[in-house]
Coordinates of C-alpha atoms in Angstrom, one line a residue:
Chain P
X1 CA -148.0 -27.1 -164.9
X2 CA -149.3 -25.6 -168.1
X3 CA -148.8 -22.2 -166.6
X4 CA -145.1 -23.1 -165.8
X5 CA -144.5 -24.1 -169.3
X6 CA -146.1 -21.0 -170.6
X7 CA -143.9 -18.8 -168.4
X8 CA -140.9 -20.5 -169.8
X9 CA -142.0 -19.6 -173.2
X10 CA -142.4 -16.0 -172.1
X11 CA -138.8 -16.0 -171.1
X12 CA -137.6 -17.5 -174.3
X13 CA -139.5 -14.9 -176.4
X14 CA -138.5 -12.0 -174.2
X15 CA -134.8 -12.8 -174.8
X16 CA -135.2 -11.8 -178.5
X17 CA -135.8 -8.1 -177.6
X18 CA -133.3 -8.1 -174.8
X19 CA -131.8 -4.6 -175.3
X20 CA -128.1 -4.5 -174.4
X21 CA -128.6 -2.3 -171.4
X22 CA -125.5 -3.8 -169.9
X23 CA -123.1 -4.7 -172.8
X24 CA -121.0 -7.7 -172.8
X25 CA -117.3 -6.7 -172.9
X26 CA -114.3 -8.7 -174.1
X27 CA -111.5 -8.5 -171.7
X28 CA -108.6 -6.2 -172.4
X29 CA -106.3 -9.0 -173.3
X30 CA -108.3 -9.4 -176.5
X31 CA -107.7 -13.1 -176.2
X32 CA -110.8 -14.7 -177.9
X33 CA -110.3 -17.9 -176.0
X34 CA -110.2 -16.2 -172.7
X35 CA -113.4 -14.1 -172.9
X36 CA -114.7 -13.4 -169.5
X37 CA -118.2 -12.8 -168.5
X38 CA -118.1 -9.1 -167.9
X39 CA -120.8 -6.5 -168.5
X40 CA -120.6 -2.7 -168.9
X41 CA -123.1 -1.0 -166.6
X42 CA -125.4 1.3 -168.6
X43 CA -125.3 3.9 -165.9
X44 CA -121.8 4.1 -164.5
X45 CA -120.2 2.5 -167.6
X46 CA -117.8 0.5 -165.5
X47 CA -116.9 -3.1 -166.1
X48 CA -118.9 -5.4 -163.8
X49 CA -119.1 -9.2 -163.2
X50 CA -122.0 -10.7 -165.0
X51 CA -122.4 -13.2 -162.3
X52 CA -122.6 -10.6 -159.5
X53 CA -125.0 -8.6 -161.6
X54 CA -127.3 -11.6 -162.1
X55 CA -127.0 -12.5 -158.4
X56 CA -128.2 -9.0 -157.5
X57 CA -131.2 -9.5 -159.8
X58 CA -129.8 -7.3 -162.5
X59 CA -128.5 -4.5 -160.3
X60 CA -125.0 -3.0 -160.9
X61 CA -122.8 -4.1 -157.9
X62 CA -120.8 -0.8 -158.2
X63 CA -123.4 2.0 -158.7
X64 CA -126.6 0.1 -157.7
X65 CA -128.3 1.0 -161.0
X66 CA -131.5 -1.1 -161.2
X67 CA -132.0 -2.3 -164.8
X68 CA -135.6 -2.3 -166.0
X69 CA -137.0 -5.8 -165.9
X70 CA -139.3 -7.8 -168.2
X71 CA -142.5 -8.8 -166.5
X72 CA -141.5 -12.6 -166.4
X73 CA -138.2 -11.7 -164.8
X74 CA -139.9 -9.7 -162.1
X75 CA -142.3 -12.6 -161.6
X76 CA -139.4 -15.0 -161.1
X77 CA -137.7 -12.7 -158.6
X78 CA -140.9 -12.0 -156.6
X79 CA -143.4 -14.8 -156.7
X80 CA -142.9 -18.2 -155.0
X81 CA -141.9 -20.7 -157.7
X82 CA -144.8 -22.6 -159.3
X83 CA -147.5 -20.6 -157.5
X84 CA -148.4 -18.1 -160.2
X85 CA -151.7 -18.6 -162.0
X86 CA -152.0 -16.1 -164.8
X87 CA -155.4 -14.5 -165.5
X88 CA -157.2 -12.3 -168.0
X89 CA -154.7 -12.9 -170.7
X90 CA -157.4 -13.5 -173.3
X91 CA -158.3 -9.9 -173.9
X92 CA -157.5 -8.3 -177.3
X93 CA -157.7 -4.5 -177.7
X94 CA -160.0 -3.0 -180.3
X95 CA -159.2 0.3 -182.0
X96 CA -161.6 2.9 -180.8
X97 CA -160.0 5.8 -182.7
X98 CA -159.4 3.6 -185.8
X99 CA -155.8 4.7 -185.4
X100 CA -153.8 3.6 -188.4
X101 CA -151.3 0.9 -187.6
X102 CA -152.3 0.5 -183.9
X103 CA -153.5 -3.1 -184.0
X104 CA -150.6 -4.1 -186.2
X105 CA -148.2 -2.6 -183.6
X106 CA -149.9 -4.5 -180.8
X107 CA -149.7 -7.8 -182.8
X108 CA -146.0 -7.2 -183.5
X109 CA -145.3 -6.5 -179.8
X110 CA -147.2 -9.6 -178.8
X111 CA -145.0 -11.6 -181.1
X112 CA -141.7 -10.2 -180.0
X113 CA -142.4 -10.0 -176.3
X114 CA -144.5 -13.1 -175.8
X115 CA -146.8 -10.9 -173.6
X116 CA -150.5 -10.4 -174.5
X117 CA -150.4 -6.8 -173.2
X118 CA -148.4 -4.3 -171.1
X119 CA -149.3 -5.9 -167.8
X120 CA -149.1 -9.4 -166.5
X121 CA -151.9 -10.2 -164.0
X122 CA -152.9 -13.1 -161.9
X123 CA -152.7 -14.7 -158.4
X124 CA -149.8 -16.3 -156.6
X125 CA -147.8 -16.5 -153.4
X126 CA -145.2 -14.1 -152.1
X127 CA -143.4 -15.7 -149.1
X128 CA -146.3 -18.2 -148.8
X129 CA -149.0 -15.4 -148.7
X130 CA -151.7 -15.5 -151.4
X131 CA -152.0 -12.3 -153.3
X132 CA -153.3 -10.7 -156.5
X133 CA -150.4 -9.6 -158.7
X134 CA -149.9 -7.1 -161.5
X135 CA -146.6 -6.6 -163.2
X136 CA -146.2 -3.9 -165.9
X137 CA -143.7 -4.3 -168.7
X138 CA -142.3 -1.2 -170.2
X139 CA -141.1 -3.0 -173.3
X140 CA -144.7 -3.3 -174.4
X141 CA -145.6 0.2 -175.8
X142 CA -144.1 1.9 -172.8
X143 CA -146.6 -0.1 -170.7
X144 CA -149.2 2.6 -171.5
X145 CA -152.7 2.0 -170.3
X146 CA -155.4 1.3 -172.8
X147 CA -158.6 -0.6 -172.6
X148 CA -157.0 -4.0 -172.0
X149 CA -154.6 -2.8 -169.2
X150 CA -157.5 -1.0 -167.5
X151 CA -159.7 -4.1 -167.8
X152 CA -157.1 -6.5 -166.5
X153 CA -156.5 -4.3 -163.5
X154 CA -160.2 -3.8 -162.8
X155 CA -160.8 -7.5 -163.0
X156 CA -157.8 -8.2 -160.7
X157 CA -159.0 -5.8 -158.0
X158 CA -162.6 -7.1 -158.3
X159 CA -161.5 -10.8 -158.0
X160 CA -159.2 -10.0 -155.2
X161 CA -162.1 -8.2 -153.4
X162 CA -164.2 -11.3 -153.9
X163 CA -161.5 -13.7 -152.7
X164 CA -160.5 -11.3 -149.9
X165 CA -156.9 -11.2 -151.0
X166 CA -154.3 -8.3 -151.0
X167 CA -153.0 -6.9 -154.3
X168 CA -149.4 -6.1 -155.2
X169 CA -148.8 -4.1 -158.3
X170 CA -145.4 -3.3 -159.9
X171 CA -145.9 -0.2 -161.9
X172 CA -143.9 1.0 -164.9
X173 CA -145.6 3.1 -167.5
X174 CA -145.5 6.0 -169.8
X175 CA -149.1 6.8 -168.8
X176 CA -152.3 6.7 -170.8
X177 CA -152.2 5.1 -174.2
X178 CA -152.6 7.9 -176.7
X179 CA -153.6 5.5 -179.5
X180 CA -156.9 4.9 -177.7
X181 CA -157.5 8.6 -176.9
X182 CA -160.2 9.5 -174.3
X183 CA -160.9 5.8 -173.8
X184 CA -157.4 5.5 -172.2
X185 CA -158.2 8.4 -169.9
X186 CA -161.3 6.7 -168.7
X187 CA -159.3 3.6 -167.6
X188 CA -157.8 5.8 -164.9
X189 CA -161.3 6.4 -163.5
X190 CA -162.3 2.7 -163.9
X191 CA -159.2 1.3 -162.1
X192 CA -159.2 3.9 -159.4
X193 CA -162.8 3.0 -158.6
X194 CA -162.0 -0.7 -158.4
X195 CA -159.1 0.1 -156.0
X196 CA -161.6 2.0 -153.9
X197 CA -163.9 -0.9 -153.7
X198 CA -161.0 -3.3 -152.8
X199 CA -159.9 -0.8 -150.1
X200 CA -163.5 -0.4 -148.7
X201 CA -163.5 -4.2 -148.2
X202 CA -160.6 -3.7 -145.7
X203 CA -158.0 -5.3 -148.0
X204 CA -154.4 -4.4 -148.4
X205 CA -153.0 -2.9 -151.6
X206 CA -149.2 -2.4 -152.1
X207 CA -147.7 -0.5 -155.0
X208 CA -144.1 -0.9 -156.0
X209 CA -143.1 2.0 -158.3
X210 CA -140.4 1.0 -160.8
X211 CA -138.6 2.9 -163.5
X212 CA -140.4 4.7 -165.1
X213 CA -143.9 5.4 -163.7
X214 CA -145.4 8.5 -165.2
X215 CA -148.6 10.3 -166.4
X216 CA -152.0 8.7 -166.1
X217 CA -150.7 5.7 -164.2
X218 CA -149.1 7.9 -161.6
X219 CA -152.3 9.9 -161.5
X220 CA -154.4 6.8 -160.8
X221 CA -153.6 3.4 -159.2
X222 CA -149.8 3.8 -158.8
X223 CA -150.5 6.5 -156.2
X224 CA -153.3 4.7 -154.3
X225 CA -151.5 1.9 -152.5
X226 CA -152.0 1.7 -148.7
X227 CA -148.2 1.2 -148.8
X228 CA -146.1 2.6 -151.6
X229 CA -142.7 1.2 -152.2
X230 CA -140.2 2.2 -154.9
X231 CA -137.0 0.8 -156.4
X232 CA -133.9 3.0 -155.8
X233 CA -133.5 5.6 -158.6
X234 CA -136.8 4.9 -160.3
X235 CA -138.2 7.9 -162.1
X236 CA -141.8 8.6 -161.0
X237 CA -143.8 11.7 -161.8
X238 CA -146.9 13.1 -163.5
X239 CA -145.5 15.3 -166.2
X240 CA -142.2 14.1 -167.9
X241 CA -139.1 16.0 -167.1
X242 CA -138.5 17.2 -170.7
X243 CA -141.9 18.7 -170.9
X244 CA -141.3 20.7 -167.7
X245 CA -137.9 21.7 -168.8
X246 CA -139.4 22.9 -172.0
X247 CA -142.0 24.9 -170.2
X248 CA -139.6 26.6 -167.7
X249 CA -136.7 26.9 -170.0
X250 CA -133.9 25.4 -167.9
X251 CA -132.5 22.1 -166.8
X252 CA -133.8 20.4 -163.7
X253 CA -131.6 18.7 -161.0
X254 CA -130.6 15.1 -161.6
X255 CA -132.6 13.8 -158.6
X256 CA -135.9 15.5 -159.9
X257 CA -138.7 12.9 -159.9
X258 CA -136.6 10.1 -158.6
X259 CA -137.8 7.7 -155.9
X260 CA -135.5 9.6 -153.5
X261 CA -137.2 12.9 -154.4
X262 CA -140.6 11.4 -153.8
X263 CA -139.5 10.0 -150.5
X264 CA -138.2 13.3 -149.3
X265 CA -141.5 15.0 -150.3
X266 CA -143.6 12.5 -148.5
X267 CA -145.2 10.6 -151.4
X268 CA -143.9 7.1 -150.9
X269 CA -143.3 5.0 -147.8
X270 CA -140.0 3.4 -148.5
X271 CA -137.3 2.8 -151.0
X272 CA -136.5 -0.9 -151.2
X273 CA -133.5 -2.3 -153.1
X274 CA -134.5 -5.1 -155.5
X275 CA -132.6 -7.8 -153.6
X276 CA -134.8 -7.1 -150.5
X277 CA -138.1 -6.6 -152.3
X278 CA -139.5 -10.1 -151.9
X279 CA -138.7 -10.3 -148.3
X280 CA -140.1 -6.9 -147.6
X281 CA -143.4 -7.7 -149.5
X282 CA -143.7 -11.0 -147.7
X283 CA -143.2 -9.3 -144.2
X284 CA -145.8 -6.6 -145.1
X285 CA -148.3 -9.1 -146.3
X286 CA -147.9 -11.3 -143.2
X287 CA -148.4 -8.3 -140.9
X288 CA -151.8 -7.7 -142.6
X289 CA -153.1 -11.2 -142.1
X290 CA -156.1 -11.3 -139.9
X291 CA -155.7 -13.1 -136.6
X292 CA -152.0 -13.7 -137.2
X293 CA -148.7 -11.9 -137.2
Chain G
X1 CA -155.6 12.3 -195.5
X2 CA -152.4 14.3 -195.5
X3 CA -150.6 14.9 -198.8
X4 CA -146.9 15.7 -199.1
X5 CA -147.2 19.4 -198.5
X6 CA -149.0 18.7 -195.2
X7 CA -152.1 20.3 -196.7
X8 CA -155.2 18.3 -195.7
X9 CA -158.4 18.0 -197.7
X10 CA -161.3 17.9 -195.3
X11 CA -164.7 16.4 -195.8
X12 CA -167.7 18.6 -194.8
X13 CA -168.0 16.5 -191.6
X14 CA -164.3 17.1 -190.8
X15 CA -164.6 20.8 -191.5
X16 CA -167.4 20.9 -189.0
X17 CA -165.2 19.3 -186.4
X18 CA -162.5 21.9 -186.9
X19 CA -165.1 24.7 -186.8
X20 CA -166.4 23.4 -183.4
X21 CA -162.8 23.1 -182.1
X22 CA -162.2 26.8 -183.1
X23 CA -165.4 27.9 -181.3
X24 CA -164.3 26.0 -178.2
X25 CA -161.1 28.1 -178.3
X26 CA -162.8 31.4 -178.9
X27 CA -161.4 34.2 -176.8
X28 CA -164.8 35.2 -175.6
X29 CA -165.8 31.6 -174.7
X30 CA -167.9 32.0 -171.5
X31 CA -166.3 30.9 -168.3
X32 CA -167.4 29.5 -165.0
X33 CA -167.8 33.1 -163.7
X34 CA -170.3 33.8 -166.5
X35 CA -172.3 30.7 -165.9
X36 CA -172.6 30.4 -162.1
X37 CA -174.8 33.5 -161.5
X38 CA -177.0 32.5 -164.5
X39 CA -177.5 28.9 -163.3
X40 CA -177.4 29.1 -159.5
X41 CA -178.7 31.4 -156.8
X42 CA -176.8 32.6 -153.7
X43 CA -173.4 31.3 -154.7
X44 CA -170.9 31.6 -151.9
X45 CA -167.3 30.8 -152.8
X46 CA -165.3 28.8 -150.2
X47 CA -161.6 28.8 -150.4
X48 CA -158.5 26.7 -149.6
X49 CA -157.3 23.1 -149.3
X50 CA -156.4 23.4 -145.6
X51 CA -153.0 22.0 -146.4
X52 CA -151.1 24.5 -148.6
X53 CA -153.0 27.3 -150.3
X54 CA -156.0 28.5 -152.3
X55 CA -155.6 27.4 -155.9
X56 CA -157.1 30.1 -158.1
X57 CA -157.4 27.7 -161.0
X58 CA -160.3 25.8 -159.3
X59 CA -163.2 27.5 -157.7
X60 CA -165.4 25.8 -155.1
X61 CA -168.4 26.9 -153.2
X62 CA -172.0 26.5 -152.2
X63 CA -175.1 27.7 -154.1
X64 CA -178.7 27.0 -154.5
X65 CA -180.0 25.2 -157.6
X66 CA -183.7 25.8 -158.0
X67 CA -183.7 26.5 -154.3
X68 CA -181.8 23.4 -153.2
X69 CA -178.3 23.6 -151.8
X70 CA -175.6 22.1 -154.0
X71 CA -171.7 22.1 -154.1
X72 CA -170.3 23.8 -157.1
X73 CA -166.8 23.1 -158.4
X74 CA -165.2 24.5 -161.6
X75 CA -162.0 25.3 -163.4
X76 CA -161.4 29.1 -163.7
X77 CA -160.4 30.9 -166.8
X78 CA -160.1 34.6 -167.4
X79 CA -161.2 36.9 -170.1
X80 CA -158.0 38.9 -170.3
X81 CA -154.3 38.3 -169.7
X82 CA -154.4 39.5 -166.1
X83 CA -157.4 37.3 -165.2
X84 CA -155.8 34.4 -166.9
X85 CA -152.5 34.8 -165.1
X86 CA -154.4 35.0 -161.9
X87 CA -156.2 31.7 -162.6
X88 CA -153.0 30.1 -164.1
X89 CA -155.0 29.7 -167.4
X90 CA -157.2 27.1 -165.7
X91 CA -154.4 24.8 -164.9
X92 CA -154.7 23.6 -161.3
X93 CA -151.9 22.7 -158.9
X94 CA -152.4 19.7 -156.5
X95 CA -154.0 21.9 -153.9
X96 CA -156.7 22.8 -156.4
X97 CA -157.7 19.1 -156.6
X98 CA -157.4 18.8 -152.8
X99 CA -159.7 21.9 -152.4
X100 CA -162.2 20.3 -154.7
X101 CA -162.0 17.0 -152.8
X102 CA -162.6 18.8 -149.5
X103 CA -165.8 20.3 -150.8
X104 CA -166.9 17.0 -152.4
X105 CA -166.4 15.2 -149.0
X106 CA -168.5 17.9 -147.3
X107 CA -171.2 17.4 -150.0
X108 CA -171.2 13.7 -149.0
X109 CA -171.4 14.6 -145.3
X110 CA -174.3 17.1 -145.8
X111 CA -176.0 15.0 -148.6
X112 CA -175.7 17.7 -151.3
X113 CA -175.3 17.0 -155.0
X114 CA -172.1 18.1 -156.6
X115 CA -172.0 20.0 -159.9
X116 CA -168.6 20.2 -161.6
X117 CA -167.9 22.6 -164.5
X118 CA -164.9 21.5 -166.5
X119 CA -162.7 23.8 -168.6
X120 CA -158.9 23.2 -168.4
X121 CA -156.0 22.7 -170.8
X122 CA -154.8 20.2 -168.2
X123 CA -153.3 20.0 -164.7
X124 CA -150.3 22.4 -164.4
X125 CA -147.0 20.9 -165.6
X126 CA -144.3 22.4 -163.3
X127 CA -141.8 21.7 -160.6
X128 CA -143.9 22.8 -157.7
X129 CA -146.9 20.7 -158.9
X130 CA -144.6 17.7 -159.0
X131 CA -143.1 18.4 -155.6
X132 CA -146.6 18.6 -154.1
X133 CA -147.8 15.4 -155.8
X134 CA -149.9 16.3 -158.8
X135 CA -150.3 12.6 -159.7
X136 CA -151.3 11.7 -156.1
X137 CA -153.8 14.6 -155.9
X138 CA -155.6 13.5 -159.1
X139 CA -155.4 9.8 -158.2
X140 CA -156.9 10.5 -154.8
X141 CA -159.8 12.4 -156.3
X142 CA -160.6 9.6 -158.8
X143 CA -160.8 7.1 -156.0
X144 CA -162.7 9.4 -153.6
X145 CA -165.1 10.6 -156.3
X146 CA -165.9 6.9 -157.0
X147 CA -166.9 6.5 -153.4
X148 CA -169.4 9.4 -153.2
X149 CA -173.0 8.4 -152.6
X150 CA -174.5 11.8 -153.5
X151 CA -175.2 12.7 -157.2
X152 CA -172.3 14.1 -159.1
X153 CA -172.8 15.8 -162.5
X154 CA -169.9 17.0 -164.6
X155 CA -170.3 19.4 -167.6
X156 CA -167.5 20.0 -170.0
X157 CA -168.0 23.7 -170.9
X158 CA -164.8 24.5 -172.8
X159 CA -161.9 22.3 -173.0
X160 CA -161.5 19.1 -170.9
X161 CA -157.9 17.9 -171.2
X162 CA -156.3 14.9 -169.6
X163 CA -156.2 14.0 -165.9
X164 CA -156.5 17.7 -165.2
X165 CA -160.1 17.5 -166.3
X166 CA -160.9 14.0 -165.1
X167 CA -159.7 14.9 -161.6
X168 CA -163.1 16.6 -161.0
X169 CA -165.1 14.8 -163.7
X170 CA -165.8 11.3 -162.3
X171 CA -169.5 11.9 -162.2
X172 CA -172.8 9.9 -162.5
X173 CA -173.6 11.9 -165.6
X174 CA -171.0 13.6 -167.8
X175 CA -172.5 16.2 -170.2
X176 CA -170.8 18.4 -172.7
X177 CA -171.6 21.7 -174.4
X178 CA -172.0 21.1 -178.1
X179 CA -168.7 22.8 -179.1
X180 CA -166.6 21.7 -176.1
X181 CA -163.8 19.2 -176.4
X182 CA -162.7 16.4 -174.0
X183 CA -159.5 14.4 -174.6
X184 CA -156.6 12.6 -173.1
X185 CA -154.2 15.2 -174.4
X186 CA -154.3 18.4 -176.5
X187 CA -154.5 18.1 -180.2
X188 CA -150.9 19.4 -180.5
X189 CA -149.7 17.0 -177.9
X190 CA -151.4 14.1 -179.7
X191 CA -149.7 15.0 -183.0
X192 CA -146.3 15.4 -181.3
X193 CA -146.5 12.1 -179.4
X194 CA -148.0 9.9 -182.1
X195 CA -146.7 11.4 -185.3
X196 CA -143.7 13.4 -183.9
X197 CA -145.2 16.4 -185.7
X198 CA -147.0 19.1 -183.8
X199 CA -147.9 20.7 -187.1
X200 CA -150.5 17.9 -187.8
X201 CA -152.7 19.5 -185.1
X202 CA -155.8 19.7 -187.4
X203 CA -155.6 16.0 -188.2
X204 CA -155.2 15.2 -184.6
X205 CA -158.4 17.1 -183.7
X206 CA -160.2 14.9 -186.1
X207 CA -158.5 11.6 -185.4
X208 CA -158.5 11.9 -181.6
X209 CA -162.3 12.0 -181.4
X210 CA -162.5 14.9 -179.0
X211 CA -165.8 16.6 -180.0
X212 CA -169.2 16.1 -178.2
X213 CA -170.6 14.0 -181.0
X214 CA -167.7 11.6 -181.2
X215 CA -167.6 11.2 -177.4
X216 CA -171.3 10.4 -177.3
X217 CA -170.7 7.8 -179.9
X218 CA -167.8 6.3 -177.8
X219 CA -170.1 6.2 -174.8
X220 CA -167.8 8.5 -172.8
X221 CA -170.4 11.2 -172.3
X222 CA -174.1 10.9 -171.5
X223 CA -175.5 14.0 -173.3
X224 CA -174.8 17.1 -175.4
X225 CA -176.0 20.5 -174.4
X226 CA -176.9 22.7 -177.5
X227 CA -175.2 26.0 -178.1
X228 CA -176.4 29.0 -180.1
X229 CA -175.5 28.6 -183.8
X230 CA -172.2 30.5 -183.7
X231 CA -171.2 29.2 -180.3
X232 CA -171.8 29.9 -176.6
X233 CA -170.2 33.3 -176.6
X234 CA -172.9 34.6 -179.0
X235 CA -175.5 34.2 -176.3
X236 CA -174.4 33.4 -172.8
X237 CA -177.9 33.7 -171.3
X238 CA -179.3 31.2 -173.8
X239 CA -176.3 28.8 -173.2
X240 CA -176.7 29.1 -169.4
X241 CA -180.4 28.3 -169.7
X242 CA -179.6 25.2 -171.8
X243 CA -177.1 24.1 -169.1
X244 CA -179.6 24.7 -166.4
X245 CA -182.3 22.7 -168.3
X246 CA -179.8 19.8 -168.8
X247 CA -178.9 19.8 -165.1
X248 CA -182.5 19.7 -164.1
X249 CA -183.2 16.8 -166.5
X250 CA -180.2 14.8 -165.3
X251 CA -180.3 15.5 -161.6
X252 CA -184.0 14.5 -161.2
X253 CA -183.6 10.7 -161.7
X254 CA -180.5 10.7 -159.5
X255 CA -182.3 12.3 -156.6
X256 CA -184.7 9.4 -156.7
X257 CA -182.0 6.9 -156.2
X258 CA -180.6 5.5 -153.0
X259 CA -177.0 6.3 -151.9
X260 CA -176.0 2.8 -152.8
X261 CA -177.7 3.0 -156.3
X262 CA -175.9 6.3 -156.9
X263 CA -172.6 4.7 -156.0
X264 CA -173.2 1.6 -158.1
X265 CA -174.4 3.6 -161.1
X266 CA -171.2 5.7 -161.2
X267 CA -169.1 2.6 -160.7
X268 CA -170.7 0.8 -163.6
X269 CA -170.6 3.8 -165.9
X270 CA -166.8 3.9 -165.8
X271 CA -166.4 0.1 -165.4
X272 CA -168.1 -0.4 -168.8
X273 CA -165.8 1.9 -170.8
X274 CA -163.3 -0.1 -172.7
X275 CA -162.9 -1.5 -176.2
X276 CA -161.6 -5.1 -176.4
X277 CA -162.6 -8.6 -177.5
X278 CA -162.5 -11.6 -175.2
X279 CA -161.1 -14.7 -176.9

């Protein structure tokens, strides 16, 4: 119950930084008493019904643009109600490079997002199946991976190994957290080793790549799922598009590093629209239950 | 540290860091091709990832180390423009990591130690690298290297930058030449990303903690291999002898360990790196 209340608090706090990705529009009549609930899609810039958009879990009904989600929203859309038990939210990063302003930045983000760090971790049920869960939130310092993100993931995989449970991770990250320098690089090694141990125990790991997943996260646990799913249109890659464009001196095609690009090159198993994600995960989890399915 | 004119006043310690950095970038800095014949006997290069091509930015092969067969892996850099173009300036494509992995898995099969020499500005940033799964290739190496039950020793000899270095550096013991650097990103990249000012490169070299002394302090490396006073390029023979001595000292205890102990030691080594408080 305490967990439930805490999650509600997360929602409340998360609202404050709600960026107007889809803007509320006043209808053309300009009649203030007759304001309809429309939004403008950030991608196609067309007027869409707010209700439809919400019913599709924040996806544009016209162009299928998948809006980035806050971790608590993702949790609500994916995990069976009342089953999530959050874990490892008591870790506070130190400042290995003594980088000016880093800890203040973290404290400020904790205040405005209501999150303790860039990933939410714990255990819960998806379609009645128990699983370890990690959800990254790009509103927290681009969900970059520092000591705490690395430690939460390592603990999640280790505890899931002990409990003999699968793990589902929703990735979204700018990569390694530069403020922690080499220590952030080492988290890639640490988490990948924990994934290996979980895998050696014969347990299932599913990654869901969401927009954007790049750098050191792509080059570690995001690419190591037994099954790798992605949301439509998600940008996933190692080096950012602008860096490559800068190196080669010309523009890259629109579909470069999209989920669709990865699918066609053989790096992911399937693109799953958000509305079908929970059902797909639940089916996959059930098919890996021993002596069942 | 920086005043308005972007001129920075350095302490003697900071000046020393900059000096080391400059030595690591010296145009005559010895490369893997200088070191291999001086450290090993009977080196036989073995090519290809069996999937796409033979990446010239990573070299792999077999050799004898004091008579015992070992697997050798290393980033390749050249001494002139042509050699550097050939080796893509030490920046591997995914097939380079896959070639290295193929050799590491054979080392596991035939119970050989792996010795990895690190010297790269990073994994290559390009369209083909993305199309062939640069992220996946490095990720796979990290997981598979963690699983090896033979000793793995990595030595950062020049520059060890980002996942491109780590992709062949998840070792039981990580050593560094005195003037080498090891970092999550280049100094210029660090300055651009965190201060939006690539001109603050010098400050980034100091702040990022990328020198051997800083990294030993952070617990990221296990030992420093001394270089001649003016740097490795002043005396390659002496530097190679120092590397050899460090390898001997570090491999001996690992050879006495069981496969399971070797696996656990490597797991714990990386598992313990992290700076946080638990409340």
